[in-house]
């Protein structure tokens, strides 16, 4: 069903890309570590591959399926890592003023 030639194929591809973007936000919310984003992204897509294999009773062999999932994996990992690194690199406020006036 994935393909550029049919409207349902284009809609499915757009759904996969939007899913990668929302999962990148999930990485920011749940993982919060830039170094772990690639690991969790590959793990999620590996479990999706296993689920597709079990559901369809055969290994996915179409080129478009693999291209869409490779692009979505890269997109999710890069955007998730970028968002996590922005949070990690925020300045830590150091107040040297005393907390109370005694």
PDB file of C-alpha atoms in Angstrom:
ATOM      1  CA  UNK A   1       0.000   0.000   0.000  1.00  0.00           C
ATOM      2  CA  UNK A   2       3.013   2.293   0.447  1.00  0.00           C
ATOM      3  CA  UNK A   3       3.834   4.204  -2.704  1.00  0.00           C
ATOM      4  CA  UNK A   4       3.814   7.627  -4.275  1.00  0.00           C
ATOM      5  CA  UNK A   5       1.479   6.667  -7.105  1.00  0.00           C
ATOM      6  CA  UNK A   6      -1.745   6.315  -5.091  1.00  0.00           C
ATOM      7  CA  UNK A   7      -3.397   8.699  -2.616  1.00  0.00           C
ATOM      8  CA  UNK A   8      -3.694   6.004   0.115  1.00  0.00           C
ATOM      9  CA  UNK A   9       0.030   5.292  -0.300  1.00  0.00           C
ATOM     10  CA  UNK A  10       0.962   8.940   0.076  1.00  0.00           C
ATOM     11  CA  UNK A  11      -1.346   9.241   3.089  1.00  0.00           C
ATOM     12  CA  UNK A  12       0.273   6.210   4.727  1.00  0.00           C
ATOM     13  CA  UNK A  13       3.749   7.665   4.155  1.00  0.00           C
ATOM     14  CA  UNK A  14       2.709  10.981   5.660  1.00  0.00           C
ATOM     15  CA  UNK A  15       1.270   9.123   8.655  1.00  0.00           C
ATOM     16  CA  UNK A  16       4.605   7.362   9.187  1.00  0.00           C
ATOM     17  CA  UNK A  17       6.492  10.674   9.022  1.00  0.00           C
ATOM     18  CA  UNK A  18       4.083  12.360  11.452  1.00  0.00           C
ATOM     19  CA  UNK A  19       4.430   9.359  13.750  1.00  0.00           C
ATOM     20  CA  UNK A  20       8.214   9.782  13.686  1.00  0.00           C
ATOM     21  CA  UNK A  21       7.831  13.437  14.662  1.00  0.00           C
ATOM     22  CA  UNK A  22       5.490  12.695  17.548  1.00  0.00           C
ATOM     23  CA  UNK A  23       7.716   9.847  18.733  1.00  0.00           C
ATOM     24  CA  UNK A  24      10.650  12.289  18.750  1.00  0.00           C
ATOM     25  CA  UNK A  25       8.644  14.366  21.212  1.00  0.00           C
ATOM     26  CA  UNK A  26       8.045  11.179  23.186  1.00  0.00           C
ATOM     27  CA  UNK A  27      11.796  10.637  23.349  1.00  0.00           C
ATOM     28  CA  UNK A  28      12.143  14.125  24.781  1.00  0.00           C
ATOM     29  CA  UNK A  29       9.458  13.473  27.383  1.00  0.00           C
ATOM     30  CA  UNK A  30      10.406   9.922  28.437  1.00  0.00           C
ATOM     31  CA  UNK A  31      14.116   9.491  27.678  1.00  0.00           C
ATOM     32  CA  UNK A  32      15.590  12.994  28.126  1.00  0.00           C
ATOM     33  CA  UNK A  33      19.090  11.768  27.218  1.00  0.00           C
ATOM     34  CA  UNK A  34      20.575  12.535  23.813  1.00  0.00           C
ATOM     35  CA  UNK A  35      22.888   9.524  23.859  1.00  0.00           C
ATOM     36  CA  UNK A  36      20.002   7.084  24.331  1.00  0.00           C
ATOM     37  CA  UNK A  37      17.731   8.407  21.579  1.00  0.00           C
ATOM     38  CA  UNK A  38      19.233   6.282  18.807  1.00  0.00           C
ATOM     39  CA  UNK A  39      19.028   3.125  20.933  1.00  0.00           C
ATOM     40  CA  UNK A  40      15.369   3.626  21.775  1.00  0.00           C
ATOM     41  CA  UNK A  41      14.513   4.606  18.201  1.00  0.00           C
ATOM     42  CA  UNK A  42      16.074   1.478  16.726  1.00  0.00           C
ATOM     43  CA  UNK A  43      14.433  -0.667  19.411  1.00  0.00           C
ATOM     44  CA  UNK A  44      10.991   0.777  18.665  1.00  0.00           C
ATOM     45  CA  UNK A  45      11.377   0.233  14.916  1.00  0.00           C
ATOM     46  CA  UNK A  46      12.732  -3.291  15.472  1.00  0.00           C
ATOM     47  CA  UNK A  47       9.636  -4.183  17.507  1.00  0.00           C
ATOM     48  CA  UNK A  48       7.504  -2.684  14.732  1.00  0.00           C
ATOM     49  CA  UNK A  49       9.317  -4.881  12.200  1.00  0.00           C
ATOM     50  CA  UNK A  50       8.614  -7.961  14.331  1.00  0.00           C
ATOM     51  CA  UNK A  51       4.951  -6.981  14.700  1.00  0.00           C
ATOM     52  CA  UNK A  52       4.585  -6.504  10.936  1.00  0.00           C
ATOM     53  CA  UNK A  53       6.309  -9.831  10.316  1.00  0.00           C
ATOM     54  CA  UNK A  54       3.965 -11.670  12.698  1.00  0.00           C
ATOM     55  CA  UNK A  55       0.830  -9.867  11.482  1.00  0.00           C
ATOM     56  CA  UNK A  56       1.483 -10.431   7.760  1.00  0.00           C
ATOM     57  CA  UNK A  57       3.021 -13.912   8.206  1.00  0.00           C
ATOM     58  CA  UNK A  58       5.953 -12.978   5.976  1.00  0.00           C
ATOM     59  CA  UNK A  59       9.002 -10.748   6.158  1.00  0.00           C
ATOM     60  CA  UNK A  60       8.548  -7.285   4.565  1.00  0.00           C
ATOM     61  CA  UNK A  61      10.409  -7.261   1.246  1.00  0.00           C
ATOM     62  CA  UNK A  62       9.126  -4.196  -0.591  1.00  0.00           C
ATOM     63  CA  UNK A  63      11.636  -1.442  -1.203  1.00  0.00           C
ATOM     64  CA  UNK A  64       9.224   1.358  -0.351  1.00  0.00           C
ATOM     65  CA  UNK A  65       8.474  -0.183   3.052  1.00  0.00           C
ATOM     66  CA  UNK A  66      12.162  -0.279   3.902  1.00  0.00           C
ATOM     67  CA  UNK A  67      12.842   3.224   2.563  1.00  0.00           C
ATOM     68  CA  UNK A  68       9.975   4.733   4.531  1.00  0.00           C
ATOM     69  CA  UNK A  69      11.093   3.041   7.734  1.00  0.00           C
ATOM     70  CA  UNK A  70      14.757   3.973   7.283  1.00  0.00           C
ATOM     71  CA  UNK A  71      13.801   7.604   6.702  1.00  0.00           C
ATOM     72  CA  UNK A  72      11.436   7.597   9.684  1.00  0.00           C
ATOM     73  CA  UNK A  73      14.064   5.980  11.916  1.00  0.00           C
ATOM     74  CA  UNK A  74      16.630   8.603  10.948  1.00  0.00           C
ATOM     75  CA  UNK A  75      14.130  11.433  11.323  1.00  0.00           C
ATOM     76  CA  UNK A  76      12.989  10.274  14.761  1.00  0.00           C
ATOM     77  CA  UNK A  77      16.541   9.743  16.019  1.00  0.00           C
ATOM     78  CA  UNK A  78      17.909  13.060  14.755  1.00  0.00           C
ATOM     79  CA  UNK A  79      15.007  15.207  15.913  1.00  0.00           C
ATOM     80  CA  UNK A  80      14.751  13.389  19.247  1.00  0.00           C
ATOM     81  CA  UNK A  81      18.467  13.791  19.869  1.00  0.00           C
ATOM     82  CA  UNK A  82      18.329  17.461  18.887  1.00  0.00           C
ATOM     83  CA  UNK A  83      15.479  18.139  21.303  1.00  0.00           C
ATOM     84  CA  UNK A  84      17.136  16.214  24.125  1.00  0.00           C
ATOM     85  CA  UNK A  85      20.460  17.978  23.583  1.00  0.00           C
ATOM     86  CA  UNK A  86      18.754  21.361  23.790  1.00  0.00           C
ATOM     87  CA  UNK A  87      17.381  20.422  27.216  1.00  0.00           C
ATOM     88  CA  UNK A  88      20.695  18.934  28.370  1.00  0.00           C
ATOM     89  CA  UNK A  89      22.695  21.993  27.352  1.00  0.00           C
ATOM     90  CA  UNK A  90      20.588  24.544  29.194  1.00  0.00           C
ATOM     91  CA  UNK A  91      22.512  26.614  31.673  1.00  0.00           C
ATOM     92  CA  UNK A  92      22.335  25.543  35.283  1.00  0.00           C
ATOM     93  CA  UNK A  93      21.506  28.616  37.364  1.00  0.00           C
ATOM     94  CA  UNK A  94      24.093  29.257  40.047  1.00  0.00           C
ATOM     95  CA  UNK A  95      22.946  31.814  42.572  1.00  0.00           C
ATOM     96  CA  UNK A  96      25.689  32.968  44.882  1.00  0.00           C
ATOM     97  CA  UNK A  97      23.334  35.148  46.895  1.00  0.00           C
ATOM     98  CA  UNK A  98      22.387  33.850  50.336  1.00  0.00           C
ATOM     99  CA  UNK A  99      18.959  32.290  50.699  1.00  0.00           C
ATOM    100  CA  UNK A 100      18.027  34.213  53.842  1.00  0.00           C
ATOM    101  CA  UNK A 101      18.961  37.470  55.436  1.00  0.00           C
ATOM    102  CA  UNK A 102      20.218  36.705  58.911  1.00  0.00           C
TER     103      UNK A 102
END
